[in-house]
Coordinates of C-alpha atoms in Angstrom, one line a residue:
M13 CA -111.1 -78.0 191.5
N14 CA -114.4 -77.6 191.7
D15 CA -117.0 -80.6 192.2
S16 CA -119.7 -80.8 189.5
N17 CA -122.4 -78.8 190.6
S18 CA -120.7 -75.4 192.5
G19 CA -119.3 -74.6 189.0
M20 CA -116.9 -71.4 188.3
D21 CA -115.6 -69.4 190.5
A22 CA -118.4 -66.4 190.3
G23 CA -116.4 -63.6 189.4
V24 CA -114.5 -65.6 187.1
F25 CA -117.6 -66.4 185.9
D26 CA -119.0 -62.4 185.5
Q27 CA -116.1 -61.5 183.9
F28 CA -116.4 -64.4 181.2
I29 CA -119.8 -63.2 180.7
E30 CA -118.8 -59.7 179.9
Q31 CA -116.0 -61.0 177.8
L32 CA -118.2 -63.3 175.9
Q33 CA -121.3 -59.5 175.4
R34 CA -118.4 -57.8 173.6
Y35 CA -117.6 -61.1 171.4
V36 CA -121.0 -61.9 170.7
R37 CA -121.3 -57.7 169.3
E38 CA -118.2 -57.6 168.1
R39 CA -117.2 -60.5 166.2
L40 CA -120.7 -62.4 165.7
L41 CA -122.7 -60.3 165.3
P42 CA -121.1 -58.5 162.1
A43 CA -119.7 -62.2 160.7
E44 CA -124.0 -63.0 160.1
K45 CA -123.8 -61.5 156.7
Q46 CA -121.0 -63.7 155.5
I47 CA -122.4 -66.8 157.2
I48 CA -125.8 -66.3 155.3
E49 CA -124.6 -65.5 152.4
T50 CA -122.0 -68.9 152.8
D51 CA -123.6 -71.1 155.0
R52 CA -120.9 -71.5 157.4
I53 CA -119.1 -69.9 160.5
P54 CA -115.9 -68.6 158.9
E55 CA -112.5 -70.8 160.0
D56 CA -111.2 -68.1 162.0
I57 CA -114.5 -67.2 164.3
M58 CA -114.5 -71.3 164.9
R59 CA -110.5 -70.8 166.2
E60 CA -111.4 -68.6 168.4
M61 CA -114.5 -70.4 169.9
R62 CA -112.2 -73.1 170.9
D63 CA -109.5 -70.9 172.3
M64 CA -112.4 -68.7 174.5
G65 CA -113.4 -72.4 175.7
L66 CA -117.1 -72.6 174.3
F67 CA -116.8 -76.1 173.6
G68 CA -115.9 -77.1 176.9
L69 CA -118.1 -75.1 179.1
T70 CA -119.3 -77.9 181.3
M71 CA -116.8 -80.5 180.8
P72 CA -114.5 -80.8 184.0
E73 CA -111.8 -78.7 184.5
E74 CA -109.3 -81.8 184.9
F75 CA -110.1 -82.5 181.2
G76 CA -109.6 -79.2 180.2
G77 CA -113.1 -77.9 180.3
A78 CA -114.2 -74.9 182.6
G79 CA -116.1 -76.6 184.4
M80 CA -119.7 -74.4 184.5
N81 CA -122.8 -75.6 186.7
I82 CA -126.1 -75.9 185.0
Q83 CA -126.8 -72.2 186.2
Q84 CA -124.2 -71.1 184.3
Y85 CA -124.0 -72.9 181.0
T86 CA -127.7 -71.7 180.4
R87 CA -127.0 -68.3 181.0
T88 CA -123.8 -68.6 178.6
V89 CA -126.3 -69.7 176.1
R90 CA -128.1 -67.2 176.5
E91 CA -125.6 -64.9 175.6
L92 CA -124.7 -66.6 173.0
S93 CA -127.3 -67.1 171.4
Y94 CA -128.2 -63.3 171.3
A95 CA -126.2 -63.9 167.8
M96 CA -127.7 -66.5 164.7
P97 CA -128.1 -69.5 166.4
C98 CA -125.5 -71.6 164.3
Y99 CA -122.7 -70.6 166.7
R100 CA -124.8 -72.0 169.8
S101 CA -125.7 -75.3 167.2
I102 CA -122.1 -75.9 166.8
T103 CA -120.7 -75.9 170.0
S104 CA -123.9 -77.2 172.6
I105 CA -123.9 -80.8 170.8
N106 CA -120.8 -81.4 173.1
I107 CA -121.6 -79.2 175.9
G108 CA -125.2 -79.8 176.5
M109 CA -126.1 -83.9 175.3
V110 CA -122.4 -85.6 174.4
C111 CA -120.2 -84.2 177.3
S112 CA -124.0 -84.9 179.8
A113 CA -124.5 -88.8 178.4
L114 CA -120.3 -89.2 179.1
K115 CA -120.5 -87.8 182.5
N116 CA -123.8 -89.5 183.4
G117 CA -122.9 -92.6 182.0
G118 CA -119.2 -92.9 180.7
T119 CA -116.7 -95.1 182.0
E120 CA -113.2 -93.4 183.5
E121 CA -111.2 -94.5 180.2
Q122 CA -114.0 -93.2 178.1
K123 CA -113.8 -89.7 179.8
A124 CA -110.6 -89.2 179.9
E125 CA -110.7 -90.2 176.2
W126 CA -113.2 -88.0 174.5
L127 CA -113.6 -85.2 177.2
P128 CA -110.6 -83.3 176.7
R129 CA -111.1 -83.5 172.5
L130 CA -114.5 -82.4 173.1
A131 CA -113.2 -79.8 175.3
A132 CA -110.8 -78.8 172.8
G133 CA -113.6 -78.6 170.0
E134 CA -113.6 -81.8 168.0
I135 CA -117.1 -81.5 167.1
A136 CA -119.6 -84.2 168.3
C137 CA -123.4 -85.0 166.9
F138 CA -125.9 -87.0 168.5
G139 CA -127.8 -90.2 166.9
L140 CA -131.4 -90.3 168.6
T141 CA -133.6 -89.6 165.9
E142 CA -134.4 -92.0 162.5
P143 CA -136.7 -91.7 159.7
G144 CA -139.1 -93.8 161.7
S145 CA -138.9 -93.2 164.9
G146 CA -137.8 -90.4 167.6
S147 CA -138.6 -90.3 171.4
D148 CA -140.5 -93.6 170.3
S149 CA -138.0 -95.8 171.2
A150 CA -139.9 -98.9 170.4
A151 CA -139.7 -98.1 166.4
M152 CA -136.3 -97.6 166.5
Q153 CA -134.8 -99.4 164.2
T154 CA -130.6 -99.4 164.0
M155 CA -129.3 -102.4 165.4
A156 CA -125.6 -103.0 167.2
V157 CA -125.5 -107.0 166.9
K158 CA -122.3 -108.5 169.3
S159 CA -119.6 -109.6 166.9
G160 CA -116.4 -110.8 168.6
N161 CA -115.2 -108.9 171.0
G162 CA -117.3 -106.2 169.7
W163 CA -120.5 -105.0 167.5
V164 CA -121.9 -104.5 164.4
L165 CA -124.1 -101.0 164.1
N166 CA -126.7 -100.9 161.1
G167 CA -129.2 -98.5 160.6
T168 CA -129.8 -95.1 159.7
K169 CA -129.7 -91.6 161.6
R170 CA -131.7 -88.7 160.7
Y171 CA -132.3 -84.7 161.0
I172 CA -128.3 -85.0 162.9
T173 CA -127.3 -81.7 163.4
N174 CA -123.5 -81.6 163.1
A175 CA -123.3 -84.7 161.6
P176 CA -121.2 -83.3 158.5
H177 CA -118.6 -81.8 160.8
A178 CA -118.4 -84.3 163.4
N179 CA -115.4 -86.1 164.6
V180 CA -117.4 -88.5 166.8
A181 CA -121.1 -89.6 167.0
L182 CA -123.0 -91.0 170.1
I183 CA -125.2 -93.6 168.5
L184 CA -128.2 -95.0 170.5
A185 CA -128.8 -98.7 168.8
R186 CA -131.2 -101.4 169.8
T187 CA -129.3 -104.2 171.5
S188 CA -132.4 -106.5 171.8
K189 CA -134.3 -106.8 169.0
E190 CA -137.7 -106.7 171.7
A191 CA -138.8 -104.2 173.3
L192 CA -138.1 -104.3 176.6
P193 CA -139.3 -102.6 179.9
K194 CA -137.8 -99.3 180.5
N195 CA -136.3 -99.1 177.5
A196 CA -134.2 -101.4 178.6
H197 CA -133.6 -102.5 174.8
V198 CA -131.7 -99.5 173.8
S199 CA -127.9 -99.0 174.4
A200 CA -125.5 -96.4 173.7
F201 CA -122.0 -96.0 171.4
L202 CA -119.5 -94.2 171.2
V203 CA -118.9 -93.9 167.6
P204 CA -115.5 -92.0 165.9
M205 CA -117.2 -90.9 162.6
D206 CA -114.4 -91.8 160.3
T207 CA -114.7 -95.8 160.9
P208 CA -115.8 -98.0 158.0
G209 CA -118.8 -97.9 157.0
I210 CA -120.3 -95.1 158.1
T211 CA -121.8 -92.4 155.2
V212 CA -122.8 -89.1 156.0
G213 CA -125.6 -87.2 153.8
K214 CA -125.7 -84.3 152.1
P215 CA -126.5 -81.7 154.4
D216 CA -130.6 -80.9 154.1
K217 CA -131.8 -77.4 152.7
K218 CA -133.8 -75.8 155.5
M219 CA -136.2 -73.1 156.6
G220 CA -133.4 -71.1 158.4
Q221 CA -130.7 -71.4 161.2
A222 CA -127.9 -70.6 158.4
G223 CA -124.7 -72.2 159.3
S224 CA -125.8 -75.2 161.0
H225 CA -125.7 -78.0 159.3
I226 CA -127.7 -81.6 159.3
A227 CA -127.6 -84.7 157.3
D228 CA -128.2 -88.3 157.6
I229 CA -125.9 -91.1 159.6
I230 CA -126.0 -94.2 157.1
M231 CA -124.4 -97.0 159.3
E232 CA -123.8 -100.1 156.8
D233 CA -121.9 -103.2 159.0
V234 CA -119.8 -100.4 161.1
H235 CA -117.6 -102.7 163.3
L236 CA -117.0 -101.2 166.7
A237 CA -114.6 -102.0 169.6
S238 CA -116.3 -103.8 172.8
D239 CA -114.9 -100.5 174.5
S240 CA -117.5 -98.2 172.1
L241 CA -120.7 -98.8 174.7
L242 CA -121.2 -96.5 176.6
G243 CA -120.2 -97.1 180.2
L244 CA -119.5 -100.6 178.7
Q245 CA -123.1 -101.1 179.9
E246 CA -125.9 -102.4 178.0
G247 CA -129.7 -101.2 178.2
R248 CA -129.2 -98.0 179.8
G249 CA -128.7 -96.2 176.6
F250 CA -132.5 -94.6 176.3
I251 CA -132.3 -93.3 180.5
I252 CA -128.5 -92.0 179.9
A253 CA -129.7 -90.3 176.4
M254 CA -133.2 -89.2 178.5
Q255 CA -130.8 -87.4 181.4
S256 CA -128.8 -85.8 178.1
L257 CA -132.0 -84.6 176.5
D258 CA -132.9 -82.2 179.8
N259 CA -129.6 -80.6 179.4
G260 CA -129.9 -80.2 176.0
R261 CA -134.1 -79.2 176.6
L262 CA -132.3 -76.6 178.6
S263 CA -130.0 -75.4 176.2
V264 CA -133.0 -75.4 173.7
G265 CA -134.9 -72.8 175.8
S266 CA -132.1 -71.0 176.9
A267 CA -131.0 -70.4 173.3
A268 CA -135.0 -69.3 172.0
T269 CA -134.7 -66.7 175.3
G270 CA -131.7 -65.1 174.2
Y271 CA -132.9 -64.9 170.4
A272 CA -136.4 -63.4 171.5
R273 CA -133.9 -60.9 173.0
R274 CA -132.2 -60.2 170.2
A275 CA -135.2 -59.7 168.2
L276 CA -136.9 -57.4 170.5
D277 CA -134.2 -55.5 170.7
S278 CA -134.2 -55.2 166.8
A279 CA -138.3 -54.1 167.3
L280 CA -137.6 -51.8 169.9
R281 CA -134.5 -49.7 167.4
Y282 CA -137.0 -50.1 164.4
A283 CA -139.9 -49.0 166.3
N284 CA -138.3 -45.6 167.3
E285 CA -136.7 -45.2 164.0
R286 CA -139.6 -45.4 161.3
K287 CA -142.2 -42.6 161.1
A288 CA -146.5 -42.8 160.7
F289 CA -148.2 -40.2 160.8
G290 CA -145.5 -38.2 161.6
E291 CA -143.7 -39.7 164.6
P292 CA -142.2 -42.6 165.8
I293 CA -144.0 -45.6 165.1
A294 CA -143.0 -46.4 169.1
N295 CA -145.4 -44.0 169.9
F296 CA -148.4 -45.6 168.8
Q297 CA -150.1 -47.7 172.2
L298 CA -150.7 -51.1 170.2
I299 CA -147.3 -51.1 169.2
Q300 CA -146.1 -50.7 172.8
Q301 CA -148.5 -53.5 173.8
M302 CA -146.5 -55.4 171.3
L303 CA -143.2 -54.5 172.6
A304 CA -144.4 -54.9 176.6
D305 CA -145.6 -58.3 176.1
S306 CA -142.6 -58.8 174.8
E307 CA -140.7 -58.2 177.4
I308 CA -143.1 -60.0 180.1
E309 CA -143.2 -63.4 178.4
I310 CA -138.7 -63.0 178.0
Y311 CA -138.8 -62.3 181.2
A312 CA -140.8 -65.2 182.7
A313 CA -138.7 -67.8 180.4
E314 CA -135.6 -66.1 181.7
C315 CA -137.1 -67.1 185.1
M316 CA -138.2 -70.4 184.2
L317 CA -134.7 -71.8 183.0
E318 CA -132.8 -70.1 186.0
D319 CA -135.0 -71.8 188.2
A320 CA -134.7 -75.2 186.5
A321 CA -131.2 -74.9 186.4
R322 CA -131.0 -74.5 189.5
R323 CA -133.2 -77.4 190.3
A324 CA -131.0 -79.5 188.1
D325 CA -127.7 -78.3 189.7
L326 CA -129.0 -79.0 193.4
G327 CA -129.5 -82.4 192.2
E328 CA -133.2 -82.6 191.7
N329 CA -135.1 -84.5 188.9
V330 CA -135.8 -81.8 186.5
L331 CA -137.4 -83.9 183.6
V332 CA -140.7 -82.2 184.2
K333 CA -139.1 -78.9 184.6
A334 CA -136.8 -78.9 181.8
A335 CA -139.3 -79.7 179.5
A336 CA -141.8 -77.2 180.4
A337 CA -138.9 -74.5 179.9
K338 CA -138.3 -75.7 176.7
V339 CA -142.3 -75.4 176.2
Y340 CA -142.9 -71.9 177.5
A341 CA -139.5 -70.4 176.2
S342 CA -140.2 -71.5 172.9
E343 CA -143.4 -71.2 172.1
M344 CA -142.8 -67.4 173.7
C345 CA -139.9 -66.8 171.0
G346 CA -142.3 -68.2 168.2
R347 CA -144.6 -64.9 169.4
V348 CA -141.8 -62.7 169.9
V349 CA -140.6 -63.1 166.8
D350 CA -144.4 -63.0 165.4
R351 CA -144.6 -59.6 167.0
V352 CA -141.6 -58.3 165.7
V353 CA -142.3 -58.9 162.0
Q354 CA -145.6 -57.1 162.9
I355 CA -144.2 -54.0 164.1
Y356 CA -141.7 -54.2 161.1
G357 CA -145.0 -54.4 159.0
G358 CA -144.5 -54.9 155.2
A359 CA -140.9 -54.3 155.9
G360 CA -140.7 -57.5 158.2
Y361 CA -141.8 -59.9 155.3
L362 CA -138.1 -58.5 153.3
A363 CA -135.1 -60.7 153.6
E364 CA -133.3 -57.2 153.7
Y365 CA -134.3 -56.9 156.7
D366 CA -133.6 -59.2 160.2
A367 CA -137.1 -59.3 161.4
E368 CA -137.7 -61.9 158.7
R369 CA -134.6 -64.3 159.4
F370 CA -135.7 -64.1 163.0
F371 CA -139.1 -65.5 162.2
R372 CA -137.7 -68.9 160.4
D373 CA -134.7 -69.4 162.5
S374 CA -136.8 -69.8 165.5
R375 CA -139.2 -72.1 164.6
I376 CA -137.4 -75.3 164.8
Y377 CA -136.8 -74.3 168.8
R378 CA -140.6 -75.6 168.8
I379 CA -139.6 -79.0 167.2
Y380 CA -136.3 -80.4 168.1
E381 CA -135.0 -81.5 171.4
G382 CA -138.5 -82.8 171.8
T383 CA -141.7 -80.9 169.7
T384 CA -144.0 -79.0 172.0
Q385 CA -146.8 -82.1 172.3
I386 CA -144.3 -84.9 173.1
L387 CA -143.2 -82.2 175.9
Q388 CA -147.0 -82.0 176.5
L389 CA -148.1 -86.1 176.5
Q390 CA -144.6 -85.9 178.7
I391 CA -145.4 -83.3 181.4
A392 CA -148.5 -84.7 181.7
K393 CA -148.0 -88.5 182.2
H394 CA -146.0 -87.5 184.8
M395 CA -148.7 -85.5 186.5
L396 CA -151.0 -88.0 186.2
R397 CA -148.8 -91.0 187.7
E398 CA -148.3 -88.7 190.7
W399 CA -151.6 -88.4 190.9
A400 CA -152.4 -92.0 191.3
Q401 CA -149.2 -92.9 193.4
Q402 CA -150.9 -90.1 195.8
G403 CA -154.2 -91.8 195.7

């Protein structure tokens, strides 16, 4: 069995990536038209993704997962994200967020109960954001109150990816009315979604990302057993969430980078096919400049992500580097898809061409798992703290 950082055997991983690349191009890309029309991933593809182990990439082998390290996981996300975003979205909460939280903070009993189920393809969601709070934990309203041997949960979570399909939610809730130092007023709970008192709102209509669904989770007097508290420890929810968000941010950065590559490949093909003034527009230097700038920026994002993931596997604190890589990759993707629309010209504004979809799908990458602006503040805060300590 692998330790937590060694990951999958390198040769086996290379074979897996080759298989995944073929699967993405031969199976997932052709299904995109159907997903756009129906706003859902076909059930046969969901079964195939479960059979390929895509829901358990980073789960330890003893719990039925592939045992990938973070470098291997981020590479896998890049390859999967060459296809439309919903394929990553349905798997990534299991892997990047809830699995990380269980590995970092769960009891052995909680790991034994939930990790095999998540690895097999049960769907998880992660409940942090609320109507009035996101990264601001002091404003969190969801409350968990002790009751007998368990807890009673009340509150609403907003914009929760996979909520309409989830079997389990990792919910962050206050266990103290006062805002405590180091966010010790926030705890994490493993909540089966069929627990009485839980209502999932109607899926929100979104700008892009067809086939990926978000919705509110409303909790009214939800009674939970005592062992639903992650790690059986109060006050560690926000710390565990932030550790999980490092993986989540590397996943989003990898998704943005993989999708930027897809968009650039599309623009490269179009520029060679589209003719103006009697020759392919790929011959025009200002088109070449947009293609070259995009290639340069994708390469830079790949390097940042690989470095941050390598450091994470070595056990380094990568909070700043994961945030930096996510910011750069997501902003880079926005610039690339904007250029792709420009290269397509008038056709780039039409829904019948892919460029318009790439543009809409990519916009969310700069927002979720921490907006660019929140992460800039976080990075600067750590820089200033280190400066002060050196003084």
